Each structure stands twice: as C-alpha cells, then as structure tokens.
Amino acid sequence: MYAEGVAQMAGRIRDEDIALVRERTSIAEVISDTVTLKSAGGGNLKGLCPFHDEKSPSFNVSPARNVWYCFGCGAGGDAIKFLMDAEHLSFIESVERLADRAGIQLRYVENDNAAPRPRPQQGQKQRLVAAHAAAVEFYQAQLTTAGARPAREFLAQRGFDRAAAERYGCGFAPDAWDLLTKHLRQQGFTHDELVTGGLSRPSRSGTLIDRFRRRLMWPIRDITGDVIGFGARKLFDDDDGPKYLNTPETPIYKKSHVLYGIDQAKREIAKQGKVVVVEGYTDVMACHLADVPTAVATCGTAFGADHIAVLRRLLLDTDAVAGEIIFTFDGDAAGQKAALRAFEDDQRFVGRTFIAVSPDNMDPCELRLAKGDLAVRDLVARREPLVDFALRHVINRYDLDTVDGRVEAMRRAAPLVAKIKDREKRPEYVRKLAGDLGMEIEPVQRAVLAADAAPAAERRAPAPARSRAAPEPSVDSPQSMVEREALKLALQEPVLAGPMFDAVETPEYRHPVHAAVRAAVAAAGGAAAATGGAVWIESVRDACEDLAARALVGELAVEPLRIDGEPDPRYVSITMARLQWGSVTARIRDLKSKIQRINPVSNKDEYFALFGELLSLEQHARALREQAAGGL
C-alpha cells in the first residue's frame, strides 16, 4: 500500500488531514498539468497515459470520485498517487505538495498513539529548507572572493568552468568561524534551527560557529530539488579533517536515502529506464556534462537498500518493466569490493545490473578530463553484466593450473550463478563458468544445483489448497459480471448502495479477487458508512490484502456502470438479487446432489435436515428471482 509512506522529517501526517487533502484536491486540475484530458462521457475524462506508450487513450479520470485508472497499464489511484508516479515523489512529499496547493495546514503525530502535533513541525521543515537555500546563496557568493581561489582552481583543474559551478550550486565556506552563522541569524533563523539543520554547531565555549570552514561546497538536493544538506571537500593541507565532510543526520537529511544529482537526473532516469551510479560529486557533474544525464552518487555512505528503493521507483523497476542499473567503480581493490557488494544488492532489482570500469582505472571525472566527453559515454556503453564481473573476480583469486584451484574456484563461483534472477540464463552461465575453469560441464552444473537446492525446495512446496469448493467463474461469465457491477456500486455510489450491498456478505462472491475486494469494503467500515469519493476508494484499496484486488479497486472506481442514466435503489436491488441468485442456485445444486447420495432410512436425521435446508433455499431463490425480474 503506497499510503504506508511515513514522514521522515516530522512524524506521520494525521489521517484526517490526508483525507482533507484528498477531498479538497481537484484531480482533473492536477492531472491536466501533465495530461491533456477530453470528455469520455458519463462525467469521466480520458487521455493518453503518461506512464506507458499508447496510441489510443486508455487513461481514465473520474472527477466525481477524484480517482484515475489506466486500462492499458493497470496503474491507478488518487491525486496523491498520481504525483508519486508522475513526479517521482514519496507519499509524504505528494501530500505536502497538494496541501500547499489547497492551502491546507498539515498536522503530524510521532506515532499512532501520540497526540496530534500542529503545524510547527511542518513549519520546521520549511524553515530548515529555507535556511539551506540561504546558505547556498551565501556559499556561492563566497566562491568569487579572493580567499576562494583554491576552490576555483580545484574545479578548473577537474574541467569545470564557471557555468558548471553555477549549474550545480558550488560554493565556498570561508576561513571564518561564524560568518555564515551571523549571516543566517541576521536573516531571522534561530539558534536551534541552525543547529538542528546541521549548518552550525556549538563551540567549546558555547558560542555558535559554522559547521563548514575553508572547504569547497556542494549543495545536496532531494528529489524535489530542495537543498537539504551539503558536501564539503578539503582544500588545504593543514586541514586535519576528513577529505569529504557531509551534513550530519538532520530532520531533513537522511544520507541513506539521498542520492546526489537525483533532482537533475530523475526525469532522464524515468525516460531512459537507466541509471548510472558513480562514486562522487565531481563524477556526477562530469557524467551530466558529458551527456550521461542519468548519473547519481551516494552521499558519504555505501550504496544500500534505501537507495535501491529510490531508484526502483524512478526506473519503474517491475516484472513488466526492467531497467538498467550501471555501476561505475574504480578498478582498484576498494572499487572491486564495492562492485561485489553491489552484486549482493543485485537481487533487490528486477532490472539488469551492469558494471563499467575504465581500462585505466580512472573515475568518470578523470576520464573526461584526460580523454573528453566521448570517453565517458563510451565507458557507460561498454558496460558488462555485473555477474560476469563478479565471476571473473572470484575465479582470478585461484590458481586454475591446479586441480585444487579449479575445484575451489568452482565452489566459490557456483553460488553466484545460482543467484542469477533470470533462470533461463543460468544454463548459459554454467557453460561459461565451466569453460572459464577448464572443467567439464557436469560437475559445474551439480555445484550450481546444490547451491540452489534450498530455494528450489521452497519453490517446489505445494501451494495451499483453495478454501472455496466451487470452481471460480471466468471473468466474463454472467456471475462475474454481476459481482463486478455490485462492487462498482459500492465504490462509486456507497450512499445509494451501502445498506443493500453490506447485507450481501463475502461468501456470495465466487470469484476470489472479487471476494477479496468485498472483504476489503467490510474492513474499511462498510459501504453504508461511507460518503464516497477518493477517501473512500483509497480506504478500500488500503484494506486490500491481495495485490490483484488492490489493482481492481482502481479499475472499478472509474469503470462506467452498466446502466443508461443515474443508478437508483431499484437498480441496486436488482444487482444484489442477481448476485445472490448465482450463489444460491449453486448451493441448491450441491444440496440436491448430496441428498441423492444419502440413504433416507439409515441417515434419516441428516436427510431431513438437508431436505429442510433445500426447501428454504428454493424459497429464497424464488424471492430473488422476483426481485431480479426487472432485468438489467
């Protein structure tokens, strides 16, 4: 559920405020900023889907219910979800942007049991972002001063001119203890704000001083473009600090989630389905300037699971859409170690992972400086699959001229082949590994199968039996179609259909996905208690435990009802009667079959109990037939 996003800066947004954002947001206005919408009849709008290529419009918007759904790619949701997908924002970022657009003040809670906390925490984030924006201007202005000459020379020596420095907001932290601090205090930022944001720190004497001093500065931006921290590079030999110094963890800066350059690269990453992961700020600059616009880098921490989550969202990294993740590492021992660590993370991606290593062991910045932009592009173009690199690295550690060396290399390399996600590629890699080792294919194949044995056993475990005895109807059967219509009424017209819909419980739905949606309606509080709109639909979607059911909710929320004009109570009554008619007649058939198999003499009590149940069901069936007699 995408609504599980949790605020990283100021706790969780209060549920009532999220609901208010959904209610006050015009989904048509939000989507019209990206998609040209035209009338589709019935009050709905239609346009070309922004999330997949198509020639005819299948992207539907329902302004009345504030939801959207694409019948082509299956994506759907409300305005919050649209911003998440279209602008590559997190849930919290989307809610905050729509709240600002609608003029809504958000409140936060630290956890589900905490009391609501009013706007000041939202204001804190805005204040910290504003302080960082002011700091960027300050550092940029300092870059032109005489004291910043070493910083300008550093940039020039790495091939970056003034325009490049301005594009990436490069600046200089001056040789002064509290110049930035005084500047920001004069602009109205408080002592606590500067300390909380990591821009200043208390000195030993207790006075407030600048955190960064005598360093080349890079502003670090989040995916929306807001500056949330800084990276500072050492310039002077008498500076006894680390080579690179970053902003500490703050309410707005979480280094495990941040990728430098993501604000400039995000659209190209989504467009090309490709991302290039480099190691430093200058490498990102060099790649972008060399027309490799998909480059990003981590900020003072190893590439990890949270970074992968950010990139998967940008890449649309799914079973249907598999992108490319290209790592560039130095050819030295540290770079090789990082590459092998990346291979371990490879399993978190659906897409294909590659590595690009310069023959001269140069990083992209050095390569651009030595051989030009084309060499950087060629470096990325000559990428090789990460598994090939990992296998070669493992094999090279052993003496393949000896039996012991070949066998040990096989033992170490076999688990890597067993980890390959695309199982169809494994036989080819078995043959390749056997050839590289100079061994017959059979022992290598046995080693790979042994490494894969435990997961394979789990995959072969029998699936749990269906609890529903009757076969499920096909999606276009009359029973499925009427179940679908009933669910549409509950989602689109809960005020009208609620009481009658809620009276027919989940067992009446024979298709398992329909039953899952019906159960989610109950879990969301029932249709009778709902007022409709995007909030209600999202509540049902969030209550779905089945992924297929969750997708179906979005589809049913915009699919037109099978009636000309507006639905009325009679239409609801007919629909619910027809839904029950199918399940009741199926139970009648089951009872008749069971009665025929029972001996009425030796099993008299069971026979008459079943016969009485049959009479009751047949009476109920006659009532349903009369209720549905009006026809759909």
XYZ file of C-alpha atoms in Angstrom:
632
model
C 0.000 0.000 0.000
C 1.514 3.262 -1.060
C -0.310 5.051 1.771
C 2.067 3.355 4.173
C 4.628 6.103 3.485
C 5.873 7.575 6.744
C 7.145 11.097 7.197
C 10.858 11.009 7.737
C 11.068 14.585 8.889
C 8.225 15.258 11.275
C 6.361 12.072 12.054
C 3.225 10.737 10.386
C 0.652 13.072 8.886
C -2.637 12.892 10.693
C -5.137 10.685 8.835
C -7.839 13.353 8.966
C -5.523 15.806 7.208
C -4.702 13.309 4.471
C -8.420 12.772 3.938
C -8.954 16.540 3.772
C -6.210 16.866 1.146
C -7.901 14.195 -0.962
C -11.305 15.844 -0.642
C -10.152 19.363 -1.499
C -7.912 18.383 -4.391
C -9.309 18.562 -7.907
C -7.758 15.541 -9.543
C -8.623 16.831 -13.004
C -6.647 20.034 -12.368
C -3.648 18.142 -11.010
C -3.532 15.661 -13.888
C -4.216 18.328 -16.524
C -0.800 19.777 -15.728
C 0.647 16.642 -17.344
C -2.074 15.018 -19.465
C -4.458 16.537 -21.984
C -7.895 15.325 -20.918
C -11.051 15.125 -23.018
C -14.579 14.060 -22.186
C -15.174 10.312 -22.140
C -18.882 10.520 -21.344
C -20.650 9.945 -18.070
C -18.715 12.774 -16.457
C -15.386 10.960 -16.894
C -12.303 12.248 -18.707
C -9.815 10.398 -20.876
C -6.284 10.991 -22.151
C -3.047 9.309 -23.178
C -1.411 7.534 -20.259
C 1.783 9.264 -19.061
C 3.150 6.002 -17.665
C 3.303 3.883 -20.821
C 3.341 4.381 -24.587
C -0.030 4.089 -26.274
C -1.683 5.305 -29.449
C -5.279 5.408 -28.224
C -6.264 6.871 -24.836
C -6.894 4.370 -22.060
C -6.149 6.692 -19.133
C -9.439 7.497 -17.359
C -10.145 10.165 -14.741
C -13.273 10.351 -12.618
C -13.556 13.915 -11.238
C -16.667 12.998 -9.253
C -14.729 10.436 -7.247
C -11.302 12.079 -7.536
C -9.609 8.919 -8.843
C -7.845 7.790 -12.023
C -7.145 4.454 -13.667
C -5.373 3.315 -16.843
C -6.963 0.325 -18.546
C -3.789 -0.097 -20.586
C -1.133 -0.489 -17.896
C -3.281 -1.051 -14.807
C -1.970 1.939 -12.855
C -4.451 3.943 -10.828
C -5.186 5.826 -7.657
C -5.941 9.310 -6.424
C -4.161 12.645 -6.847
C -1.542 11.684 -4.249
C -0.654 8.525 -6.155
C -0.547 10.411 -9.454
C 2.044 12.865 -8.118
C 4.051 9.982 -6.680
C 4.195 8.280 -10.082
C 4.439 11.357 -12.319
C 6.843 13.454 -10.234
C 8.687 10.563 -8.533
C 7.791 11.811 -5.066
C 7.288 9.883 -1.859
C 3.842 9.656 -0.264
C 4.674 12.345 2.288
C 6.089 14.681 -0.355
C 2.973 14.294 -2.512
C 0.620 15.027 0.394
C 2.609 18.103 1.391
C 2.664 19.448 -2.161
C -1.099 19.009 -2.577
C -1.682 20.515 0.867
C 0.269 23.616 -0.135
C -1.718 23.789 -3.369
C -5.019 23.590 -1.493
C -3.954 25.883 1.357
C -4.281 23.154 3.984
C -2.186 23.183 7.156
C -0.955 19.697 7.967
C -0.560 18.241 11.444
C 1.767 15.409 12.395
C 1.975 12.710 15.034
C 5.128 10.810 16.021
C 3.250 7.507 16.105
C -0.267 6.125 16.187
C -0.599 6.676 19.957
C 0.850 10.164 20.112
C -1.275 13.262 20.331
C -1.551 15.331 17.141
C 1.109 17.955 16.732
C 0.050 21.110 14.868
C 1.717 22.912 12.032
C 5.043 23.930 13.687
C 6.715 20.661 12.659
C 5.684 21.215 9.050
C 6.974 24.748 9.529
C 10.233 23.355 10.862
C 10.869 21.533 7.619
C 10.107 24.639 5.596
C 12.348 26.722 7.834
C 15.252 24.279 7.528
C 14.888 24.145 3.752
C 14.781 27.944 3.645
C 17.922 28.145 5.795
C 19.737 25.823 3.420
C 18.601 27.853 0.409
C 20.022 30.975 2.065
C 23.243 29.095 2.829
C 23.601 28.114 -0.833
C 23.423 31.770 -1.859
C 25.977 32.668 0.800
C 28.443 29.954 -0.230
C 28.020 30.758 -3.926
C 28.802 34.415 -3.284
C 31.902 33.411 -1.301
C 33.212 31.393 -4.257
C 34.017 34.643 -6.074
C 36.131 36.058 -3.239
C 39.927 36.097 -3.089
C 40.014 33.521 -0.310
C 38.145 31.015 -2.501
C 40.885 30.841 -5.141
C 41.887 27.255 -4.157
C 38.250 26.178 -4.612
C 38.035 27.752 -8.066
C 41.351 26.161 -9.032
C 40.140 22.760 -7.822
C 37.085 22.999 -10.085
C 39.085 24.276 -13.052
C 41.680 21.535 -12.710
C 38.877 18.992 -12.999
C 37.398 20.557 -16.087
C 34.527 22.561 -14.578
C 34.073 26.152 -15.654
C 32.033 28.885 -14.029
C 28.821 27.788 -15.773
C 29.222 24.253 -14.412
C 29.860 25.585 -10.917
C 26.690 27.673 -11.109
C 24.626 24.797 -12.513
C 25.479 22.617 -9.518
C 25.449 25.449 -6.980
C 29.100 25.037 -5.980
C 30.309 27.418 -3.289
C 32.982 28.060 -0.710
C 32.894 28.009 3.085
C 35.176 30.918 4.074
C 38.063 30.956 6.520
C 35.965 32.349 9.359
C 34.442 30.824 12.454
C 30.908 32.188 12.323
C 30.402 34.223 9.150
C 27.583 32.009 7.836
C 26.011 31.742 11.281
C 25.870 35.525 11.695
C 24.538 35.908 8.150
C 21.692 33.454 8.753
C 20.882 34.882 12.189
C 20.520 38.300 10.584
C 18.001 36.752 8.187
C 15.890 35.615 11.119
C 16.901 31.987 11.557
C 17.176 30.886 15.161
C 19.990 29.242 17.083
C 18.030 25.962 17.291
C 17.185 25.981 13.584
C 20.836 26.332 12.560
C 21.968 23.575 14.927
C 19.062 21.257 14.009
C 19.733 21.767 10.302
C 23.435 20.971 10.667
C 24.566 24.358 9.366
C 26.111 25.478 12.664
C 27.388 23.834 15.815
C 28.176 24.929 19.369
C 31.837 25.635 20.070
C 33.667 24.551 23.221
C 32.939 27.948 24.723
C 29.243 27.551 23.979
C 29.032 30.110 21.171
C 27.572 29.100 17.800
C 30.035 28.602 14.922
C 29.869 27.437 11.313
C 29.984 23.678 10.737
C 31.931 24.032 7.480
C 35.070 26.101 7.077
C 37.694 26.541 4.284
C 36.053 23.970 2.033
C 34.572 23.638 -1.438
C 30.824 23.170 -1.039
C 28.233 21.185 -2.997
C 24.553 21.606 -2.107
C 22.781 18.262 -1.800
C 19.205 18.344 -3.044
C 16.349 15.935 -2.529
C 14.321 14.545 -5.390
C 12.084 17.632 -5.462
C 15.055 19.999 -5.781
C 15.098 21.358 -2.222
C 18.561 21.754 -0.671
C 18.690 19.541 2.423
C 22.431 19.352 3.145
C 25.965 19.940 1.920
C 29.047 18.022 0.895
C 32.326 19.756 1.702
C 35.711 18.932 0.118
C 39.011 19.528 1.879
C 41.270 22.053 0.089
C 44.143 22.869 2.424
C 46.940 20.598 3.671
C 46.691 21.945 7.207
C 43.039 20.938 7.390
C 43.158 17.876 9.630
C 39.566 16.875 8.885
C 38.396 14.129 6.500
C 38.710 14.568 2.740
C 34.945 14.888 2.426
C 32.672 16.107 5.193
C 28.904 15.920 4.878
C 25.962 17.372 6.744
C 25.099 15.180 9.752
C 21.757 13.405 10.035
C 19.007 16.000 10.477
C 15.201 16.063 10.272
C 15.502 16.719 6.520
C 18.782 14.958 5.641
C 18.972 11.158 5.794
C 22.121 10.064 3.987
C 20.881 6.505 3.437
C 18.019 7.908 1.337
C 19.873 10.666 -0.524
C 21.412 10.400 -3.985
C 23.406 13.374 -5.218
C 22.192 14.619 -8.591
C 18.825 12.883 -8.354
C 16.959 16.168 -8.824
C 18.589 16.730 -12.216
C 18.681 13.084 -13.269
C 15.230 11.834 -12.247
C 13.346 12.603 -15.458
C 16.020 11.083 -17.689
C 16.229 8.017 -15.441
C 12.478 7.506 -15.791
C 12.549 8.278 -19.517
C 15.521 6.060 -20.426
C 14.876 3.315 -17.878
C 18.548 3.522 -16.950
C 20.635 4.869 -14.070
C 24.401 5.226 -13.730
C 25.672 5.030 -10.140
C 29.016 6.813 -9.639
C 31.096 7.462 -6.555
C 31.398 11.229 -6.098
C 30.070 14.726 -6.742
C 32.586 15.512 -9.472
C 31.775 12.205 -11.194
C 28.104 13.158 -11.336
C 28.989 16.572 -12.770
C 31.336 15.022 -15.328
C 28.752 12.480 -16.469
C 25.971 15.032 -16.820
C 28.211 17.431 -18.752
C 29.346 14.549 -20.979
C 25.722 13.794 -21.903
C 25.231 10.926 -19.465
C 22.317 12.639 -17.672
C 21.241 9.613 -15.601
C 24.216 9.677 -13.213
C 23.768 9.864 -9.420
C 26.023 9.260 -6.406
C 25.637 8.389 -2.746
C 26.491 10.997 -0.134
C 29.020 9.820 2.414
C 27.661 6.297 2.753
C 27.662 2.989 0.901
C 25.028 2.253 -1.726
C 22.277 0.395 0.108
C 18.699 -0.810 0.298
C 17.148 2.656 0.748
C 18.967 3.976 -2.311
C 17.710 0.971 -4.252
C 14.129 1.775 -3.224
C 14.506 5.314 -4.586
C 15.911 4.094 -7.899
C 13.348 1.321 -8.324
C 10.606 3.922 -8.075
C 12.269 6.064 -10.724
C 13.049 3.136 -13.005
C 9.542 1.671 -12.652
C 11.531 -1.453 -11.786
C 8.863 -4.156 -12.034
C 8.458 -7.564 -13.620
C 6.861 -5.849 -16.603
C 9.382 -3.014 -16.893
C 13.002 -3.939 -16.195
C 15.503 -1.104 -16.342
C 19.297 -0.970 -16.331
C 21.442 -0.163 -13.302
C 25.042 0.606 -14.241
C 27.656 0.899 -11.504
C 30.960 2.642 -12.160
C 33.730 1.753 -9.746
C 37.460 2.320 -9.710
C 39.472 -0.700 -10.796
C 41.413 -0.816 -7.538
C 40.777 -3.228 -4.663
C 38.281 -0.907 -2.960
C 36.364 -0.480 -6.197
C 36.230 -4.221 -6.784
C 34.992 -4.774 -3.248
C 32.246 -2.191 -3.809
C 31.273 -3.906 -7.054
C 30.912 -7.271 -5.329
C 28.804 -5.644 -2.627
C 26.624 -4.214 -5.399
C 26.183 -7.724 -6.797
C 24.730 -8.794 -3.462
C 22.211 -5.954 -3.808
C 21.522 -7.009 -7.401
C 18.792 -9.351 -6.188
C 16.793 -6.364 -4.946
C 16.407 -5.084 -8.506
C 14.161 -6.605 -11.140
C 16.168 -4.926 -13.871
C 19.581 -5.841 -15.220
C 22.682 -4.692 -13.373
C 25.961 -3.815 -15.076
C 29.394 -2.511 -14.198
C 31.555 -0.082 -16.137
C 35.254 0.059 -15.219
C 37.698 2.272 -17.105
C 40.657 0.344 -18.567
C 42.949 2.931 -16.994
C 41.207 2.710 -13.597
C 40.063 6.313 -13.926
C 36.804 7.592 -12.498
C 34.410 9.463 -14.848
C 35.775 12.868 -13.817
C 39.374 11.853 -14.511
C 38.350 10.154 -17.739
C 36.546 13.231 -19.031
C 39.491 15.430 -18.186
C 42.013 13.103 -19.867
C 40.092 11.899 -22.907
C 36.953 14.032 -23.274
C 33.203 13.604 -23.129
C 33.105 10.800 -25.670
C 35.292 8.626 -23.458
C 32.763 8.967 -20.610
C 29.918 7.933 -22.887
C 31.967 5.016 -24.191
C 32.712 3.915 -20.621
C 28.997 3.549 -19.953
C 28.321 1.990 -23.362
C 30.998 -0.696 -22.758
C 29.346 -1.881 -19.567
C 29.332 -5.593 -18.811
C 26.835 -7.614 -16.767
C 27.673 -7.398 -13.086
C 27.521 -11.179 -12.721
C 30.269 -11.558 -15.343
C 32.486 -9.178 -13.394
C 31.745 -10.923 -10.107
C 32.518 -14.375 -11.558
C 35.769 -13.182 -13.087
C 36.821 -11.579 -9.820
C 36.185 -14.805 -7.868
C 37.927 -17.044 -10.405
C 41.001 -14.822 -10.608
C 41.716 -15.468 -6.931
C 42.619 -19.113 -7.600
C 45.356 -20.944 -9.476
C 43.434 -22.632 -12.272
C 46.516 -24.621 -13.298
C 45.929 -26.879 -10.281
C 43.077 -29.273 -9.550
C 42.565 -27.809 -6.089
C 42.425 -24.280 -7.504
C 39.824 -25.174 -10.152
C 37.605 -27.057 -7.693
C 37.761 -24.301 -5.076
C 37.022 -21.640 -7.703
C 34.037 -23.694 -8.838
C 32.743 -23.952 -5.269
C 33.051 -20.202 -4.748
C 31.572 -19.222 -8.104
C 28.644 -21.659 -8.212
C 26.531 -19.717 -5.650
C 26.884 -16.583 -7.792
C 25.398 -18.405 -10.784
C 22.645 -19.802 -8.562
C 21.728 -16.224 -7.577
C 21.049 -15.073 -11.147
C 17.438 -13.848 -11.201
C 16.734 -14.864 -14.801
C 16.677 -18.638 -14.511
C 16.798 -19.053 -18.306
C 20.294 -17.530 -18.277
C 21.685 -19.926 -15.694
C 22.459 -22.823 -18.101
C 24.473 -20.449 -20.278
C 26.423 -19.204 -17.271
C 27.023 -22.807 -16.179
C 28.600 -23.472 -19.591
C 30.569 -20.213 -19.420
C 31.849 -20.985 -15.930
C 32.875 -24.490 -16.980
C 34.777 -23.041 -19.933
C 36.496 -20.393 -17.822
C 37.570 -23.040 -15.302
C 38.631 -25.561 -17.947
C 36.290 -28.193 -16.471
C 33.558 -30.476 -17.772
C 30.068 -29.033 -17.571
C 28.570 -31.793 -15.377
C 30.425 -31.057 -12.099
C 29.828 -27.325 -12.515
C 26.148 -27.962 -13.114
C 25.919 -30.131 -9.997
C 27.629 -27.414 -7.930
C 25.170 -24.760 -9.114
C 22.188 -27.030 -8.484
C 23.479 -27.776 -4.990
C 23.827 -24.044 -4.261
C 20.280 -23.537 -5.473
C 18.840 -26.585 -3.697
C 17.274 -24.915 -0.649
C 15.446 -22.146 -2.532
C 14.354 -24.664 -5.163
C 12.870 -26.912 -2.488
C 10.917 -23.957 -1.170
C 9.659 -23.141 -4.657
C 8.523 -26.734 -5.114
C 6.476 -26.683 -1.912
C 2.809 -27.346 -2.724
C 0.571 -24.331 -2.799
C -2.186 -24.186 -0.197
C -5.478 -25.602 -1.354
C -8.313 -23.236 -2.178
C -10.845 -22.885 0.606
C -13.646 -22.369 -1.918
C -15.003 -25.696 -3.091
C -16.872 -24.452 -6.146
C -14.838 -23.550 -9.245
C -14.398 -19.842 -9.708
C -16.347 -18.319 -12.633
C -14.470 -16.877 -15.589
C -14.014 -13.113 -15.637
C -16.611 -12.663 -18.409
C -19.221 -15.072 -17.015
C -22.636 -13.668 -16.014
C -21.824 -14.325 -12.345
C -18.514 -12.439 -12.524
C -20.089 -9.542 -14.389
C -22.802 -9.069 -11.789
C -20.251 -9.345 -8.958
C -18.229 -6.654 -10.700
C -21.300 -4.416 -11.024
C -22.100 -4.800 -7.324
C -18.566 -3.796 -6.369
C -18.719 -0.769 -8.666
C -21.887 0.359 -6.922
C -20.214 0.046 -3.515
C -17.175 2.036 -4.636
C -18.856 4.669 -6.793
C -22.243 5.045 -5.097
C -21.840 3.945 -1.451
C -24.514 6.315 -0.137
C -27.067 4.806 -2.504
C -25.958 1.172 -2.468
C -24.460 0.876 1.035
C -27.191 -0.852 3.086
C -28.182 -3.336 0.370
C -24.574 -4.024 -0.573
C -23.430 -4.628 3.010
C -26.284 -7.093 3.563
C -24.750 -9.481 0.999
C -21.590 -10.872 2.540
C -18.300 -12.051 1.057
C -19.177 -15.784 0.587
C -21.710 -14.789 -2.074
C -18.831 -13.711 -4.358
C -17.491 -16.719 -6.222
C -14.518 -15.073 -7.963
C -11.641 -14.921 -5.414
C -10.439 -11.428 -6.418
C -13.990 -10.086 -6.196
C -14.318 -11.736 -2.790
C -11.094 -10.042 -1.694
C -12.446 -6.626 -2.713
C -15.732 -7.328 -0.903
C -13.783 -8.240 2.224
C -11.793 -5.002 1.901
C -15.034 -2.986 1.758
C -16.042 -4.569 5.055
C -12.594 -3.964 6.533
C -12.828 -0.298 5.533
C -16.020 0.074 7.596
C -18.686 -0.975 5.113
C -20.271 0.910 2.227
C -23.227 2.140 4.305
C -20.933 4.247 6.491
C -19.027 5.769 3.556
C -19.619 9.122 1.899
C -17.839 8.266 -1.337
C -15.066 9.946 -3.254
C -11.328 9.404 -3.268
C -11.036 8.978 0.500
C -13.469 6.053 0.475
C -11.849 4.397 -2.525
C -8.382 4.720 -1.034
C -9.653 3.278 2.247
C -10.870 0.187 0.404
C -7.659 -0.038 -1.613
C -5.546 0.191 1.531
C -7.637 -2.546 3.173
C -6.930 -4.986 0.321
C -4.545 -7.746 1.328
C -4.391 -9.070 -2.251
C -2.363 -7.159 -4.883
C -4.761 -8.092 -7.678
C -7.690 -6.876 -5.585
C -5.907 -3.595 -4.898
C -5.445 -3.033 -8.627
C -9.072 -3.984 -9.311
C -10.334 -1.321 -6.896
C -8.734 1.388 -9.019
C -10.233 -0.092 -12.166
C -13.760 -0.443 -10.771
C -13.691 3.076 -9.345
C -13.710 4.589 -12.845
C -15.402 1.901 -14.942
C -18.915 3.062 -16.011
C -21.929 1.282 -14.563
C -23.944 -0.892 -16.936
C -26.960 1.364 -16.933
C -28.053 4.343 -19.001
C -28.569 7.311 -16.733
C -28.164 7.528 -12.985
C -28.494 4.406 -10.802
C -31.391 4.242 -8.367
C -32.384 1.941 -5.461
C -34.248 -0.376 -7.830
C -31.101 -0.913 -9.895
C -29.113 -1.685 -6.756
C -31.774 -4.137 -5.598
C -31.780 -5.960 -8.949
C -27.988 -6.167 -8.993
C -27.712 -7.573 -5.494
C -30.504 -10.067 -6.170
C -28.783 -11.353 -9.279
C -25.509 -11.633 -7.404
C -27.119 -13.811 -4.726
C -29.107 -15.794 -7.286
C -25.927 -17.288 -8.729
C -24.555 -18.472 -5.394
C -27.957 -19.662 -4.103
C -28.653 -21.762 -7.190
C -25.139 -23.237 -6.942
C -25.830 -24.263 -3.323
C -29.193 -25.727 -4.330
C -27.424 -27.916 -6.916
C -24.911 -29.041 -4.303
C -27.670 -29.922 -1.818
C -29.680 -31.905 -4.373
C -26.577 -33.873 -5.298
C -25.802 -34.570 -1.643
C -29.398 -35.614 -0.863
C -29.330 -38.106 -3.719
C -26.232 -39.746 -2.204
C -27.792 -40.153 1.285
C -29.799 -43.170 2.350
C -33.051 -41.727 3.840
C -33.523 -44.817 6.015
C -30.117 -45.218 7.668
C -29.388 -41.453 7.728
C -32.898 -40.151 8.351
C -31.936 -37.150 10.521
C -29.280 -35.847 8.091
C -31.609 -36.461 5.128
C -34.467 -34.404 6.549
C -32.103 -31.648 7.752
C -30.699 -31.291 4.259
C -34.154 -31.508 2.721
C -35.373 -28.708 5.010
C -32.363 -26.544 4.048
C -33.140 -27.220 0.375
C -36.750 -26.077 0.745
C -35.595 -22.894 2.496
C -33.063 -22.144 -0.225
C -35.586 -22.758 -3.004
C -37.971 -20.326 -1.308
C -35.139 -17.781 -1.070
C -34.314 -18.387 -4.755
C -37.933 -17.658 -5.765
C -37.795 -14.372 -3.846
C -34.545 -13.405 -5.525
C -35.959 -14.300 -8.935
C -38.903 -11.983 -8.336
C -36.546 -9.237 -7.060
C -34.389 -9.535 -10.185
C -37.334 -9.829 -12.568
C -36.954 -6.231 -13.710
C -33.820 -7.157 -15.663
C -30.582 -5.196 -16.004
